[in-house]
Tab-separated table of C-alpha atoms and ligand atoms in Angstrom:
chain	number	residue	atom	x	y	z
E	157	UNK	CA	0.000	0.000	0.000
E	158	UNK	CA	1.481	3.592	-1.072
E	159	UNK	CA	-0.142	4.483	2.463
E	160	UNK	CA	2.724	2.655	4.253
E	161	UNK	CA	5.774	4.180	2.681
E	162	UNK	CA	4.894	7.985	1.022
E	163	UNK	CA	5.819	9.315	4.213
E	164	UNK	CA	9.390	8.270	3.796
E	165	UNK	CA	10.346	8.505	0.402
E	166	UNK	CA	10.441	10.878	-2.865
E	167	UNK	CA	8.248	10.121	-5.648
E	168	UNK	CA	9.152	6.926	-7.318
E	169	UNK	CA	9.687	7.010	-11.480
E	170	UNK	CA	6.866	4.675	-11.641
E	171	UNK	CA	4.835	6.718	-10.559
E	172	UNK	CA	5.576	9.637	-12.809
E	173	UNK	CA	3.249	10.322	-15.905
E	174	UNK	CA	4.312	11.581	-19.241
E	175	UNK	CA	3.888	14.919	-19.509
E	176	UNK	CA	0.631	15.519	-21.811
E	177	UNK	CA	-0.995	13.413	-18.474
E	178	UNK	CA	0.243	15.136	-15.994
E	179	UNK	CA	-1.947	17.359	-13.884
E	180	UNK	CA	-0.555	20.589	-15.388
E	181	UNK	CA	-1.789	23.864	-13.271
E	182	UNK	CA	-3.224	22.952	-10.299
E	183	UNK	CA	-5.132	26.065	-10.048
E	184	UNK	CA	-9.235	25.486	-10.933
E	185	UNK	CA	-10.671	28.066	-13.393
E	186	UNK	CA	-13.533	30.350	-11.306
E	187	UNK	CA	-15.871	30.284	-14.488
E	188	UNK	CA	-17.610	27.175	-15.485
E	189	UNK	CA	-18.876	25.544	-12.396
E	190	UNK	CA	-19.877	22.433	-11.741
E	191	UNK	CA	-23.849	23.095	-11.255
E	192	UNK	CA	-25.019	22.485	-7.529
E	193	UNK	CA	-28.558	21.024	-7.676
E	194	UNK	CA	-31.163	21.327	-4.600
E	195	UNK	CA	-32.984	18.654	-4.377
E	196	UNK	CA	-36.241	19.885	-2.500
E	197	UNK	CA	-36.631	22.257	-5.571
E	198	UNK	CA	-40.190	21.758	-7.194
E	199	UNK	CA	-39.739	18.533	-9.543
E	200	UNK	CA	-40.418	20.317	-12.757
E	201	UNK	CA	-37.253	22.294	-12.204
E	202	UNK	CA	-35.085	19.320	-11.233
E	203	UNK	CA	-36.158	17.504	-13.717
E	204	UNK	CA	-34.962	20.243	-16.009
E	205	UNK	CA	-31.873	21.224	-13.935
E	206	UNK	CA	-30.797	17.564	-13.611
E	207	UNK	CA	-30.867	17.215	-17.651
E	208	UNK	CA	-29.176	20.486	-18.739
E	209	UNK	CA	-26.191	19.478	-15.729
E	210	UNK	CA	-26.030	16.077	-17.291
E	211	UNK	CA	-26.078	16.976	-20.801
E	212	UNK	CA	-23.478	19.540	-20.445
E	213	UNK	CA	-20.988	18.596	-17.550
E	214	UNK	CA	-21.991	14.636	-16.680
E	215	UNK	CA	-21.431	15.683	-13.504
E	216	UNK	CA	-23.138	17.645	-10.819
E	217	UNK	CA	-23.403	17.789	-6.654
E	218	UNK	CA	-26.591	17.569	-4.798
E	219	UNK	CA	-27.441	19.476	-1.338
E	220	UNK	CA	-30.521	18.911	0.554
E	221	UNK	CA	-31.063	15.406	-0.632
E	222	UNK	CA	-32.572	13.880	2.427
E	223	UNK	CA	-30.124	11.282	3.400
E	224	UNK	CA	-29.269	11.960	7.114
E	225	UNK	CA	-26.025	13.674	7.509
E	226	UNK	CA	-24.909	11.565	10.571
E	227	UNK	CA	-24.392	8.393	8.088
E	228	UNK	CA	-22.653	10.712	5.977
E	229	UNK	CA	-20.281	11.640	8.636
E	230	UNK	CA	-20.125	8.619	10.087
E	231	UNK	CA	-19.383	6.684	7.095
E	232	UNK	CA	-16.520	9.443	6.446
E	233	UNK	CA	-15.044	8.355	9.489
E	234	UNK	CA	-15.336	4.702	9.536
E	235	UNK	CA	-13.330	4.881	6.357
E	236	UNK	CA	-11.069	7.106	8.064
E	237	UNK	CA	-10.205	4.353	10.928
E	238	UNK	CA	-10.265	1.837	8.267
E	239	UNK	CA	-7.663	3.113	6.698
E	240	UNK	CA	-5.114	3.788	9.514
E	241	UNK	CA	-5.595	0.391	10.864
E	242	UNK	CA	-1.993	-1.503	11.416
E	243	UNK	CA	-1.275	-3.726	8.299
E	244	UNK	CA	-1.847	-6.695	10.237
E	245	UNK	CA	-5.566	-6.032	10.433
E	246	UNK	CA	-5.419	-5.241	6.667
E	247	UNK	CA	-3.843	-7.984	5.665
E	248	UNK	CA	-6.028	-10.244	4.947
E	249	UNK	CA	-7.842	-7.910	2.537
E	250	UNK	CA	-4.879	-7.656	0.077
E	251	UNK	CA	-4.783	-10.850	-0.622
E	252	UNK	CA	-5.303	-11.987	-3.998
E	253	UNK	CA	-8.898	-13.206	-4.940
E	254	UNK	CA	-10.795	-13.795	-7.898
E	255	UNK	CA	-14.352	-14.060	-5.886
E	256	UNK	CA	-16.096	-11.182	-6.584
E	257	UNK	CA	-18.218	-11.661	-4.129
E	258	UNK	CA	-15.110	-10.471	-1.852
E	259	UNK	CA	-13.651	-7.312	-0.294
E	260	UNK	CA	-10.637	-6.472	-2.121
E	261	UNK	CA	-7.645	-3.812	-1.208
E	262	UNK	CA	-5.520	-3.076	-3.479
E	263	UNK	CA	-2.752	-0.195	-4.266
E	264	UNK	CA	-2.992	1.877	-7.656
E	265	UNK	CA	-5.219	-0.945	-9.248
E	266	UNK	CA	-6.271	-4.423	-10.204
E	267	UNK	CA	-3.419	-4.688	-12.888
E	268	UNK	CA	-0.761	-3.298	-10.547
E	269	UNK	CA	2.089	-5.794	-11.975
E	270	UNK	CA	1.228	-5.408	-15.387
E	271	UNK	CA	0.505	-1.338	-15.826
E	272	UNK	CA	3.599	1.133	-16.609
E	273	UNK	CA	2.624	3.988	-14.379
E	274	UNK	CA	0.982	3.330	-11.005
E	275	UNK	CA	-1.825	5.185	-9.451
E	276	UNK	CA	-0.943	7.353	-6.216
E	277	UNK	CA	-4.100	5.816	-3.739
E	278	UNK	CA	-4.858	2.902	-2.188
E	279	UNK	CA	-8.995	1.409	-2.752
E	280	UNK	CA	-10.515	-0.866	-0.870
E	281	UNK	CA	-13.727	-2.151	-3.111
E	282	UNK	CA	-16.730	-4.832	-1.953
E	283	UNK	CA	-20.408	-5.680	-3.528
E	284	UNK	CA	-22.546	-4.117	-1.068
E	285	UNK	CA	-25.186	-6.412	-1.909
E	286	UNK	CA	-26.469	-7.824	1.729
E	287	UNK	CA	-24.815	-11.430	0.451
E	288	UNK	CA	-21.746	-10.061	0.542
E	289	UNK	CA	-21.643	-8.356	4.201
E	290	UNK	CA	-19.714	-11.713	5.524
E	291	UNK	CA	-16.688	-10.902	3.596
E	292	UNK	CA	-16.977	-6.558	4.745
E	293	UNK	CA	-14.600	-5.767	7.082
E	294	UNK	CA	-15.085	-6.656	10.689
E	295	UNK	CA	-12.696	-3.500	11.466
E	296	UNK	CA	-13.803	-1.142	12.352
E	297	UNK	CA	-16.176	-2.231	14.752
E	298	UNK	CA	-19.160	-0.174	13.211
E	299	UNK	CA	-17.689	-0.731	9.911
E	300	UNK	CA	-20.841	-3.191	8.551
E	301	UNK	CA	-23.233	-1.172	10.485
E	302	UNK	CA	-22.397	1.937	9.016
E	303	UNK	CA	-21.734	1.051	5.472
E	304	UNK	CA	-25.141	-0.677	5.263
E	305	UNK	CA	-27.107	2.029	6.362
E	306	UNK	CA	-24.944	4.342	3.742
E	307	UNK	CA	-25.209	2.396	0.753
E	308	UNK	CA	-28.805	1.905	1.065
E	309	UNK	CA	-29.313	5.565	1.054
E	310	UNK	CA	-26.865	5.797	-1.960
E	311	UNK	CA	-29.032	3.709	-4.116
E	312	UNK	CA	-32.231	5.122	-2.939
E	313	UNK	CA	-30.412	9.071	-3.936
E	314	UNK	CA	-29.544	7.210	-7.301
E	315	UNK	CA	-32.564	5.685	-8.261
E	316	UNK	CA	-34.585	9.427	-7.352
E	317	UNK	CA	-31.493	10.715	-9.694
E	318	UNK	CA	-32.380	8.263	-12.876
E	319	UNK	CA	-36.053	8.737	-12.622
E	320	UNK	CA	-35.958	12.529	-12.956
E	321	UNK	CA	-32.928	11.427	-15.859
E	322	UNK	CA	-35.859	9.266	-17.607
E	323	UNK	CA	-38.809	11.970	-17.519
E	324	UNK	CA	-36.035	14.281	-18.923
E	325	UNK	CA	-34.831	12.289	-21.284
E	326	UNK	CA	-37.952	10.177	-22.502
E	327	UNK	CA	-37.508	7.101	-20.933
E	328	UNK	CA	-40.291	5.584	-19.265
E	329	UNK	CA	-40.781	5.136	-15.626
E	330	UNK	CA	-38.773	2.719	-13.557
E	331	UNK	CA	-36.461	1.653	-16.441
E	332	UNK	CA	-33.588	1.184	-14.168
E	333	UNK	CA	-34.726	-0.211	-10.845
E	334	UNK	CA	-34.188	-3.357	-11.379
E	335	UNK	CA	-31.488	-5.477	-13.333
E	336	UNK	CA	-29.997	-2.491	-14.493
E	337	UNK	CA	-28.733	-1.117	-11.075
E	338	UNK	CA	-28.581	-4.693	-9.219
E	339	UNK	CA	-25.293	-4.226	-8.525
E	340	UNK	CA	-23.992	-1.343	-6.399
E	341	UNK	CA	-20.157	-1.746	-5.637
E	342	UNK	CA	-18.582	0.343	-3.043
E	343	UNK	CA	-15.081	1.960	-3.674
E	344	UNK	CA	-13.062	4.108	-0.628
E	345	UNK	CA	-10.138	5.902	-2.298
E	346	UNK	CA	-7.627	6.840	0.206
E	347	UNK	CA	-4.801	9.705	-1.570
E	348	UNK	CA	-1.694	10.113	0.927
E	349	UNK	CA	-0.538	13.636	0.839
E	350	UNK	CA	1.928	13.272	-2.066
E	351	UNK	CA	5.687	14.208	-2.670
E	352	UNK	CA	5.129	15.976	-6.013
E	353	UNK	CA	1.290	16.386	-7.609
E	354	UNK	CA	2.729	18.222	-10.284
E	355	UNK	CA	3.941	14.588	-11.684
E	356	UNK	CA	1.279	11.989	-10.774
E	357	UNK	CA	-2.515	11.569	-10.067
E	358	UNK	CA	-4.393	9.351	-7.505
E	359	UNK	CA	-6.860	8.568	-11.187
E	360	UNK	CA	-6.226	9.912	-14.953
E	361	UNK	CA	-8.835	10.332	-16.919
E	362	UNK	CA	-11.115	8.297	-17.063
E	363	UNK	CA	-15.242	7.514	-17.105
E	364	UNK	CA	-16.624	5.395	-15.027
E	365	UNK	CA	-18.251	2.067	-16.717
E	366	UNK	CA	-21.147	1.882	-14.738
E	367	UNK	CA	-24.868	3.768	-14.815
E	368	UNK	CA	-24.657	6.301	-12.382
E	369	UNK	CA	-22.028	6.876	-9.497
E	370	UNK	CA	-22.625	8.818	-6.078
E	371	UNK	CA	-19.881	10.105	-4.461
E	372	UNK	CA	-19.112	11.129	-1.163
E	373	UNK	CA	-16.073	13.420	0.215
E	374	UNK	CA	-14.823	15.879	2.710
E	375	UNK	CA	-13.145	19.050	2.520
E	376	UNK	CA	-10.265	18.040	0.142
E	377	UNK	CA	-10.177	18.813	-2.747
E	378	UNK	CA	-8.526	16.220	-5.919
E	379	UNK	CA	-11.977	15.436	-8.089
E	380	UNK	CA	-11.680	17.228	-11.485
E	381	UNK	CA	-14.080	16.951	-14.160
E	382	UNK	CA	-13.247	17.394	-17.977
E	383	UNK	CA	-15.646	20.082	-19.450
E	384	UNK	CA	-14.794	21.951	-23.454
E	385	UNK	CA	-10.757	19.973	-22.984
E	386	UNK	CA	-10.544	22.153	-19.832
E	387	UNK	CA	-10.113	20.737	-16.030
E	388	UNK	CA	-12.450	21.934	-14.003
E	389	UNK	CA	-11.840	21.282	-10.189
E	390	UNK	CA	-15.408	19.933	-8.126
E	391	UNK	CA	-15.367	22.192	-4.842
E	392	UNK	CA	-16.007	20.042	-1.860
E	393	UNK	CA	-19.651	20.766	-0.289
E	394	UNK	CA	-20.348	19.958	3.189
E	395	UNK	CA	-22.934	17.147	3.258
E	396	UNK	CA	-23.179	16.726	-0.569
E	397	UNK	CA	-23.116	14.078	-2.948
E	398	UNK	CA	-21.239	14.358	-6.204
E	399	UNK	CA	-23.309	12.417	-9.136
E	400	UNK	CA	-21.808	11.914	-12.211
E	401	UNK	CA	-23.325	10.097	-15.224
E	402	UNK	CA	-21.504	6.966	-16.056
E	403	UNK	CA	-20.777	5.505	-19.643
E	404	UNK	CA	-23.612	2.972	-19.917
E	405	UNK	CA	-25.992	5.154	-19.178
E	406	UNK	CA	-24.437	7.464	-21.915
E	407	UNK	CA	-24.922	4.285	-24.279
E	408	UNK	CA	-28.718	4.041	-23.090
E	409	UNK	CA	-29.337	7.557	-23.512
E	410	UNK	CA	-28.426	7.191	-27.156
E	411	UNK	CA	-25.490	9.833	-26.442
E	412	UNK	CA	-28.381	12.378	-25.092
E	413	UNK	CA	-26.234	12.364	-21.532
E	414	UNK	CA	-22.762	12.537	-21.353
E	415	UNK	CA	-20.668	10.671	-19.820
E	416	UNK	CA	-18.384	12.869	-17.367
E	417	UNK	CA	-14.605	12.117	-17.599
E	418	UNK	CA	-12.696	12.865	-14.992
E	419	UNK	CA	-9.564	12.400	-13.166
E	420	UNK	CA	-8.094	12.978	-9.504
E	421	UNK	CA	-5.284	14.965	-8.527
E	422	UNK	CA	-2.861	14.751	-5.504
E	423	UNK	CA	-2.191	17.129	-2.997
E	424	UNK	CA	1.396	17.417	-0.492
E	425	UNK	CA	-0.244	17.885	2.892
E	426	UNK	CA	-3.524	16.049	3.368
E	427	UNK	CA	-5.208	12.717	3.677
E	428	UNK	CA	-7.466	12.503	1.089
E	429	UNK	CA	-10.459	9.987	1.260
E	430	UNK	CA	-13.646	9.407	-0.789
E	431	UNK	CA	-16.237	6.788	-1.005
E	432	UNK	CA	-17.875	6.067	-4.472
E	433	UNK	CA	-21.047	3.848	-5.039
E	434	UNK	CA	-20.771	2.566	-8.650
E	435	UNK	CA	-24.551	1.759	-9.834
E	436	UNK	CA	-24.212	-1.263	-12.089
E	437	UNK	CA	-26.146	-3.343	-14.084
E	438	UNK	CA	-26.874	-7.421	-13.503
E	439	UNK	CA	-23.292	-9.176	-15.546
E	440	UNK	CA	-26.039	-10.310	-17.984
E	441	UNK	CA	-28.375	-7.501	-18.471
E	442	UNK	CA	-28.823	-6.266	-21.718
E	443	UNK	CA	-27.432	-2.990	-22.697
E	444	UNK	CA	-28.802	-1.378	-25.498
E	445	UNK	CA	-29.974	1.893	-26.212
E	446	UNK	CA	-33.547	2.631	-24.580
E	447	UNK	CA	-36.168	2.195	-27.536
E	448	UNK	CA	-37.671	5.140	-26.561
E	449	UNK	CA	-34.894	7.647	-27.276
E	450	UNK	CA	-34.136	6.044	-30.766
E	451	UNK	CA	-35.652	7.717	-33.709
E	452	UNK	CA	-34.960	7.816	-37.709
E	453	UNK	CA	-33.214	10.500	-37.151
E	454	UNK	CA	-31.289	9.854	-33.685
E	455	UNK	CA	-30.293	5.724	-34.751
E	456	UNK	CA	-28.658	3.157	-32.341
E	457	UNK	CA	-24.953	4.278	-31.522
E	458	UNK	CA	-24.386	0.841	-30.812
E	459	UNK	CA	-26.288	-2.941	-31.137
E	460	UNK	CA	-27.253	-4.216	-27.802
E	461	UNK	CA	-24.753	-6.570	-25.562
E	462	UNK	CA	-24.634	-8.368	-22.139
E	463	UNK	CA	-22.921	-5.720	-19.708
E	464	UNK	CA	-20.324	-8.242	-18.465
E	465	UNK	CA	-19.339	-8.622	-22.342
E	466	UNK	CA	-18.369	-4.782	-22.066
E	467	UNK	CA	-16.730	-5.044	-18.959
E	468	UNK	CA	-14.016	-8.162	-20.013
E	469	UNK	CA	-13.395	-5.673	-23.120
E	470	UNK	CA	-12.892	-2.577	-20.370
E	471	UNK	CA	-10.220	-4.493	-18.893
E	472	UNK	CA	-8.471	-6.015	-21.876
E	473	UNK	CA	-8.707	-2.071	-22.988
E	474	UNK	CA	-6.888	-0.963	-19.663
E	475	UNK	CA	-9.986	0.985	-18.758
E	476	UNK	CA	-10.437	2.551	-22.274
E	477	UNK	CA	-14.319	2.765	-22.324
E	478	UNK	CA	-14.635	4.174	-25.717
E	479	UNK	CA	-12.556	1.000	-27.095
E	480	UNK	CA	-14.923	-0.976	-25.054
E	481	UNK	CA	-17.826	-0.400	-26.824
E	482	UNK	CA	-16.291	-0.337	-30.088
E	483	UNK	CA	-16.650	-4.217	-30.726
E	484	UNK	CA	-20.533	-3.420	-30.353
E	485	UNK	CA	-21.010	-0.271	-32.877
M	535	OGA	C1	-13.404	6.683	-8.988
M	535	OGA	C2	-13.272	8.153	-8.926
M	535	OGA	C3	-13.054	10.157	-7.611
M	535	OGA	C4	-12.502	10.616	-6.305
M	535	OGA	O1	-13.170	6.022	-7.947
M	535	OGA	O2	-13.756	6.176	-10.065
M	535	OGA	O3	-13.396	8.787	-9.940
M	535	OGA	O4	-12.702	11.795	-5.983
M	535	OGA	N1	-13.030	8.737	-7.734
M	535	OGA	O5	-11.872	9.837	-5.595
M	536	NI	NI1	-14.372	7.618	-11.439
């Protein structure tokens, strides 16, 4: 884990990213914010707030969405203890599994042996399906207790999300409560303060592969969103969530919502931890786009396929969504 030696060291060349990657100026441009979106606003305007945001960013934050802010806070600081637990408790985590039905924590990612630049963070990622809560961690002691109660209120603010997404868009009610968002998988990011951000990131650029992902955070910033080829820092919110629209749902859409790419930048002095929900569809639900948004003069970008077809291309494409799909167009 980079967590147990970036106190102690410079910043290794494998960690270093050539220079068109790097984070450039870490300075955030004051025009062109991400849109904040209240969520007891009247319907008709969320409904047309939520579509313009996800049209034109793919990414937006959310303040008074109902979801208490003690499990908010709570779950912040579970993950906090979590993560400065002594090795030995974490050890069993790292091991190597391919059960995906287990908790996994890893450094940089998944392909850590096999990729040229590594990733400054550690992640610690689980199913949070109830089935899987055997294999959570049983440290912290509140850990289970308080994850539970937190991802259930994740979906619940996701699901809200895609319905006011579908009577925006044209979709028809309850399109994705089921198969398509079966699966929500949690990931906690943890960024140690870093010898040099100029030269690395904790995550390039990227989108996730998923429907829709909710994402929680504290006061540090290191979330950037790519809007017109410009980076565009998201200012941490007390008590919000941070949505962004994932690439399948851009592929159901029919392109109408974008995907949001973005990327996470390190920082010298501070911790930096965040907790993302990834809503995902069922390994064999079919993704195509929605019927409904498809017209003679709007066709299919793409044919339908199963979603765990697009994920095996994801990885063999080192994360490369758009050469993902490209089998299916
Ligand atoms: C991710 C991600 C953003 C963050 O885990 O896919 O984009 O702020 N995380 O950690
Ligand atoms: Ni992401």
């Amino acid at each position: 884990l980079v967590s147990s030696w970036y106190n102690d060291q410079s910043l290794p060349e494998s960690y270093i990213f050539p220079p068109h990657e790097r984070p450039g100026k870490l300075l955030v441009p004051r025009c062109n914010t991400v849109p904040v979106i209240d969520l007891s606003d009247t319907r008709t305007n969320l409904v047309h707030q939520i579509l313009k945001a996800s049209q034109e960013f793919g990414l937006f934050q959310v303040v008074n969405h109902g979801v208490p802010p003690n499990i908010m806070s709570e779950t912040m600081s579970v993950f906090h203890k979590f993560f400065e637990l002594p090795a030995e408790d974490k050890a069993s985590l790292t091991v190597y599994t391919n059960d995906p039905k287990r908790c996994k924590l890893v450094t940089s990612t998944l392909d850590y042996d096999r990729e040229k630049i590594h990733l400054w963070r550690d992640v610690l990622r689980h199913p949070c399906h109830p089935d899987c809560i055997e294999f959570w961690p049983r440290k912290p002691l509140r850990y289970r207790e308080v994850v539970a109660a937190c991802s259930i209120e994740a979906k619940k603010l996701g699901l809200q999300i895609l319905e006011l997404l579908c009577e925006g868009i044209g979709i028809e009610h309850g399109y994705f409560e089921h198969e398509l968002t079966e699966d929500l998988l949690l990931g906690a990011n943890h960024y140690p303060p870093c010898p040099d951000p100029s030269l690395t990131l904790g995550i390039p650029k990227h989108f996730d592969p998923d429907i829709l992902t909710i994402l929680l955070q504290e006061h540090i910033s290191g979330l950037q969103v790519l809007k017109d080829g410009e980076w565009i820092g998201v200012r941490p919110i007390p008590n919000a969530f941070v949505v962004n629209i994932g690439y399948i749902l851009q592929v159901i859409s029919n392109n109408k919502l974008k995907g949001a790419e973005h990327r996470v930048v390190t920082n010298s002095s501070d911790h930096r931890i965040s907790v993302v929900f990834c809503m995902n569809p069922a390994g064999n639900s079919n993704i195509e786009p929605a019927k409904s948004v498809v017209t003679a003069t709007n066709p299919p970008l793409c044919r339908g396929f199963q979603f765990k077809e697009f994920m095996d291309n994801f990885y063999s494409m080192e994360g490369d969504a758009d050469l993902a799909l490209q089998p299916f167009k």
